[in-house]
Amino acid sequence: MQSAELVDEPPEASDVTAVPAGPGAHLVLRGRTLSSSERRVLAAFAAHVGSAVERARLAEAAAEVEPVKAADRMRTALLRAVGHDLRTPLAAGWAAVTSLRGSEVDFSAADREELLATADESMAKLNRLVENLLDLSRLEAGALTLNLRATSLEEVLPTALADVPGVEVADTEAIPAVLADPPLLERVIANLAGNAARHTPPGQKVLVTASALAGRVELRVVDRGPGLPQAGRGRLFEPFQRLGDTDNTTGLGLGLALARGLTEAMSGTLTPEDTPGGGLTMVVSLPFAEQRAHPQGAQSAGGA
């Protein structure tokens, strides 16, 4: 009876036929002595086995290297982003404070107010960037603390959109409350609206709508910008991406990555859709806070 196995080193036995099957591997056949034609067939088969083993080894090695390469790419992107994006508001705030402290110029009350506003805006921008970095690191480490409760869109939308100009919000009063962490949901909406505003042409508005269906609320943030080619969607939620941004002077490119991470932490989803007529729509889907309190029929507020 014949038996075959793949081994590192061929055994020393009279009833064994061993054929090399690639580096450090041999195909061993136990049983009767093979004829020359059978040995040729075995050698050809062993060559195929050796090629398959080598491909598997290379694939395994590549899989081990990829996380290291990804971490290196992330580190490079982080250093580049920090070198530019954190330095910009820091420099603006520092310049404003330095001017105010100097004695060379006697500023008017209006000029002093403008410099103070610049310093305040720069520090607020710097604080938001640092918060995004910290939240993303907490998400990746699984250390983000959630306080999930019934949250209405009317509760979070005003704060979320306070710093984003040109946003039109459909009436959301009839939309059921969702199960979410209010401050985190505010961050999600603020990041999505800010991203949409950067892609929206002058004179156009970002539109925020909501609908309810089958136990979930879908919040849509709609822009009328150039949209995003399918080829770029695989990188849309990667950190430090600014695909098609019309303004590359602010932000770390963390908005969408953080928005998806926070949404998924609240058992939600964040997906992109094409805006009819051109543009990109980001859809946040979250579960009802009280599943039994609302019918399964559809409710909506506004439309894209």
Coordinates of C-alpha atoms in Angstrom, one line a residue:
M1 CA 0.0 0.0 0.0
Q2 CA 1.4 3.4 -1.0
S3 CA 1.3 6.5 1.2
A4 CA 2.7 10.0 0.6
E5 CA 3.6 13.0 2.8
L6 CA 5.5 16.3 2.7
V7 CA 8.4 16.5 5.1
D8 CA 11.3 18.8 5.9
E9 CA 14.0 16.0 5.8
P10 CA 13.6 12.7 4.0
P11 CA 13.8 9.6 6.3
E12 CA 16.4 6.9 5.8
A13 CA 14.5 3.8 4.9
S14 CA 14.7 1.2 2.1
D15 CA 11.0 1.5 1.3
V16 CA 11.0 5.3 0.9
T17 CA 11.2 7.3 -2.3
A18 CA 12.0 11.0 -1.6
V19 CA 11.8 13.7 -4.2
P20 CA 12.7 17.4 -3.6
A21 CA 9.6 19.7 -3.4
G22 CA 11.2 23.1 -3.1
P23 CA 13.5 24.7 -0.5
G24 CA 13.6 22.6 2.7
A25 CA 10.8 20.2 1.6
H26 CA 10.6 16.7 0.2
L27 CA 7.7 14.6 -1.0
V28 CA 8.1 11.2 0.5
L29 CA 6.3 8.1 -1.0
R30 CA 6.3 4.9 1.1
G31 CA 5.7 1.5 -0.4
R32 CA 7.1 -0.4 -3.4
T33 CA 10.0 0.7 -5.4
L34 CA 8.9 3.0 -8.3
S35 CA 9.8 2.6 -11.9
S36 CA 11.7 5.3 -13.7
S37 CA 8.5 6.6 -15.4
E38 CA 6.7 6.7 -12.1
R39 CA 9.6 8.6 -10.6
R40 CA 9.4 11.2 -13.4
V41 CA 5.6 11.6 -12.7
L42 CA 6.3 11.9 -9.0
A43 CA 9.1 14.5 -9.6
A44 CA 6.7 16.6 -11.8
F45 CA 4.0 16.4 -9.1
A46 CA 6.6 17.3 -6.4
A47 CA 7.6 20.4 -8.4
H48 CA 3.9 21.5 -8.5
V49 CA 3.6 20.9 -4.7
G50 CA 6.9 22.8 -4.1
S51 CA 5.6 25.8 -6.1
A52 CA 2.3 25.8 -4.1
V53 CA 4.2 25.5 -0.8
E54 CA 6.5 28.4 -1.8
R55 CA 3.5 30.6 -2.8
A56 CA 1.8 29.9 0.5
R57 CA 5.1 30.7 2.3
L58 CA 5.4 34.0 0.4
A59 CA 1.8 34.9 1.1
E60 CA 2.2 34.2 4.8
A61 CA 5.4 36.4 4.9
A62 CA 3.6 39.2 3.0
A63 CA 0.7 39.0 5.5
E64 CA 3.1 39.4 8.4
V65 CA 4.8 42.4 6.8
E66 CA 1.6 44.2 5.7
P67 CA 0.6 45.4 9.3
V68 CA 4.1 46.8 9.7
K69 CA 3.9 48.6 6.4
A70 CA 0.5 49.9 7.2
A71 CA 1.7 51.2 10.6
D72 CA 4.6 52.8 8.9
R73 CA 2.3 54.5 6.4
M74 CA 0.1 55.7 9.2
R75 CA 3.1 57.1 11.1
T76 CA 4.4 58.9 8.0
A77 CA 0.9 60.4 7.4
L78 CA 0.6 61.4 11.0
L79 CA 3.9 63.2 11.1
R80 CA 3.1 65.0 7.8
A81 CA -0.3 66.0 9.1
V82 CA 1.0 67.1 12.5
G83 CA 3.8 69.0 10.9
H84 CA 1.4 71.1 8.8
D85 CA -2.1 71.0 10.2
L86 CA -1.4 71.4 13.9
R87 CA 1.3 74.0 13.3
T88 CA -0.9 76.2 11.2
P89 CA -3.5 77.2 13.9
L90 CA -0.7 77.1 16.5
A91 CA 1.3 79.7 14.5
A92 CA -1.7 81.9 13.9
G93 CA -2.7 81.9 17.6
W94 CA 0.9 82.5 18.7
A95 CA 1.3 85.4 16.2
A96 CA -1.9 87.0 17.5
V97 CA -0.9 86.7 21.2
T98 CA 2.7 87.9 20.5
S99 CA 1.3 91.0 18.7
L100 CA -1.0 91.8 21.7
R101 CA 1.9 91.4 24.1
G102 CA 4.2 93.6 22.1
S103 CA 4.7 97.3 22.9
E104 CA 5.8 98.4 19.4
V105 CA 2.3 99.0 18.1
D106 CA -0.5 100.8 19.9
F107 CA -3.5 98.8 18.7
S108 CA -7.0 100.2 18.6
A109 CA -9.8 98.5 20.5
A110 CA -11.1 97.0 17.3
D111 CA -7.7 95.7 16.3
R112 CA -7.2 94.2 19.7
E113 CA -10.6 92.5 19.5
E114 CA -9.7 91.1 16.1
L115 CA -6.4 89.7 17.3
L116 CA -8.1 88.1 20.4
A117 CA -10.7 86.6 18.1
T118 CA -7.9 85.1 15.9
A119 CA -6.2 83.7 18.9
D120 CA -9.5 82.2 20.2
E121 CA -10.4 80.7 16.8
S122 CA -6.9 79.2 16.4
M123 CA -6.9 77.6 19.8
A124 CA -10.4 76.2 19.3
K125 CA -9.3 74.7 15.9
L126 CA -6.2 73.3 17.5
N127 CA -8.3 71.8 20.3
R128 CA -10.7 70.1 17.8
L129 CA -7.7 68.6 15.9
V130 CA -6.2 67.2 19.1
E131 CA -9.6 65.8 20.2
N132 CA -10.0 64.0 16.8
L133 CA -6.5 62.5 17.2
L134 CA -7.2 61.4 20.8
D135 CA -10.6 59.9 19.9
L136 CA -9.2 58.0 16.9
S137 CA -6.5 56.6 19.1
R138 CA -9.1 55.5 21.7
L139 CA -11.2 53.9 19.0
E140 CA -8.3 51.9 17.7
A141 CA -7.3 50.9 21.2
G142 CA -10.9 49.9 22.1
A143 CA -10.8 52.4 25.0
L144 CA -13.6 54.7 24.1
T145 CA -16.3 55.1 26.8
L146 CA -19.9 55.2 25.6
N147 CA -23.0 56.6 27.4
L148 CA -25.8 55.3 25.2
R149 CA -29.3 56.7 25.8
A150 CA -32.4 57.9 23.9
T151 CA -31.2 60.8 21.8
S152 CA -33.4 63.0 19.5
L153 CA -31.9 64.6 16.4
E154 CA -33.3 68.0 17.6
E155 CA -31.1 67.6 20.7
V156 CA -27.8 67.2 18.9
L157 CA -28.2 69.0 15.5
P158 CA -28.0 72.6 16.7
T159 CA -24.7 72.0 18.6
A160 CA -23.3 69.8 15.9
L161 CA -23.9 72.3 13.1
A162 CA -23.1 75.5 15.1
D163 CA -19.7 76.0 13.5
V164 CA -20.6 74.8 10.0
P165 CA -22.1 77.7 7.8
G166 CA -24.5 77.1 5.0
V167 CA -26.4 74.1 6.3
E168 CA -30.1 73.5 5.6
V169 CA -31.8 71.1 8.0
A170 CA -35.1 69.5 7.3
D171 CA -37.7 69.3 10.1
T172 CA -36.8 66.3 12.2
E173 CA -39.4 66.7 14.9
A174 CA -41.3 63.5 13.8
I175 CA -38.2 61.4 13.7
P176 CA -37.9 58.8 16.6
A177 CA -35.1 59.1 19.1
V178 CA -32.1 56.9 18.4
L179 CA -29.9 55.0 20.8
A180 CA -26.7 57.0 20.9
D181 CA -24.1 58.9 22.9
P182 CA -25.1 62.5 22.4
P183 CA -21.7 64.1 22.4
L184 CA -20.3 61.4 20.1
L185 CA -23.3 61.8 17.7
E186 CA -22.6 65.5 17.7
R187 CA -19.0 64.8 16.7
V188 CA -20.2 62.5 13.9
I189 CA -22.6 65.0 12.4
A190 CA -20.1 67.9 12.8
N191 CA -17.4 66.0 11.0
L192 CA -19.7 64.9 8.2
A193 CA -21.2 68.4 7.7
G194 CA -17.7 70.0 7.8
N195 CA -16.5 67.6 5.2
A196 CA -19.6 68.2 3.0
A197 CA -19.1 72.0 3.4
R198 CA -15.5 71.7 2.1
H199 CA -16.8 70.0 -1.0
T200 CA -19.8 72.2 -1.7
P201 CA -19.4 74.9 -4.3
P202 CA -19.9 78.6 -3.3
G203 CA -23.6 79.5 -3.2
Q204 CA -24.7 75.9 -2.6
K205 CA -25.9 74.6 0.8
V206 CA -25.2 71.4 2.6
L207 CA -28.5 69.6 3.2
V208 CA -29.3 67.4 6.3
T209 CA -32.3 65.1 6.2
A210 CA -33.6 62.2 8.2
S211 CA -36.0 59.3 7.7
A212 CA -37.1 56.3 9.8
L213 CA -37.7 52.8 8.6
A214 CA -37.7 49.3 10.0
G215 CA -36.5 50.2 13.5
R216 CA -33.7 52.5 12.3
V217 CA -33.2 56.2 11.6
E218 CA -31.1 57.3 8.6
L219 CA -29.5 60.7 8.8
R220 CA -28.3 62.0 5.4
V221 CA -25.7 64.7 5.0
V222 CA -25.9 65.8 1.3
D223 CA -23.4 67.9 -0.7
R224 CA -23.6 69.1 -4.3
G225 CA -19.9 68.9 -4.9
P226 CA -18.0 67.0 -7.6
G227 CA -18.7 63.6 -6.0
L228 CA -16.2 60.8 -5.5
P229 CA -15.1 58.3 -8.2
Q230 CA -15.6 54.7 -7.4
A231 CA -11.8 54.2 -7.5
G232 CA -11.4 56.5 -4.5
R233 CA -14.1 55.0 -2.3
G234 CA -11.9 52.3 -0.9
R235 CA -9.8 54.9 0.8
L236 CA -12.7 57.2 1.8
F237 CA -12.6 56.2 5.5
E238 CA -8.9 55.8 5.9
P239 CA -7.3 58.3 8.3
F240 CA -5.4 61.4 6.9
Q241 CA -7.3 61.2 3.6
R242 CA -8.5 64.4 1.8
L243 CA -10.0 63.0 -1.4
G244 CA -11.1 65.9 -3.5
D245 CA -11.1 68.5 -0.7
T246 CA -11.4 72.1 -2.1
D247 CA -9.7 73.3 1.1
N248 CA -6.6 71.5 2.2
T249 CA -5.5 74.1 4.7
T250 CA -7.4 72.9 7.7
G251 CA -8.0 69.5 9.3
L252 CA -6.0 66.4 9.5
G253 CA -8.2 64.3 7.2
L254 CA -9.6 62.4 10.1
G255 CA -13.2 63.5 9.9
L256 CA -14.7 60.6 7.9
A257 CA -12.5 57.9 9.6
L258 CA -13.5 59.2 13.0
A259 CA -17.2 59.6 12.0
R260 CA -17.4 55.9 10.9
G261 CA -15.5 54.7 14.0
L262 CA -17.8 56.6 16.3
T263 CA -20.9 55.5 14.4
E264 CA -20.0 51.8 14.5
A265 CA -19.1 52.1 18.2
M266 CA -22.8 53.1 18.7
S267 CA -24.0 50.0 16.7
G268 CA -24.6 52.2 13.6
T269 CA -23.3 52.3 10.1
L270 CA -21.9 55.0 7.9
T271 CA -22.1 54.6 4.1
P272 CA -21.5 56.8 1.1
E273 CA -24.1 57.3 -1.7
D274 CA -24.1 59.3 -4.9
T275 CA -26.2 62.5 -4.6
P276 CA -28.8 62.5 -7.5
G277 CA -27.6 65.2 -9.9
G278 CA -24.0 65.2 -8.6
G279 CA -22.3 65.2 -5.2
L280 CA -21.9 62.8 -2.3
T281 CA -24.3 61.8 0.4
M282 CA -23.1 60.3 3.7
V283 CA -25.8 58.1 5.4
V284 CA -25.7 57.5 9.2
S285 CA -28.0 54.7 10.3
L286 CA -28.7 54.2 14.0
P287 CA -31.3 52.0 15.8
F288 CA -34.4 53.4 17.5
A289 CA -34.0 54.0 21.2
E290 CA -37.2 52.1 21.9
Q291 CA -37.8 49.4 19.3
R292 CA -41.4 48.6 20.4
A293 CA -42.5 52.2 20.7
H294 CA -42.5 52.9 17.0
P295 CA -44.2 51.2 14.0
Q296 CA -42.2 49.7 11.3
G297 CA -43.6 52.0 8.6
A298 CA -41.5 54.8 7.1
Q299 CA -41.3 58.3 8.3
S300 CA -39.2 61.0 6.7
A301 CA -38.1 64.6 7.1
G302 CA -37.0 66.3 3.9
G303 CA -35.3 64.7 0.9
A304 CA -32.1 64.8 -1.1

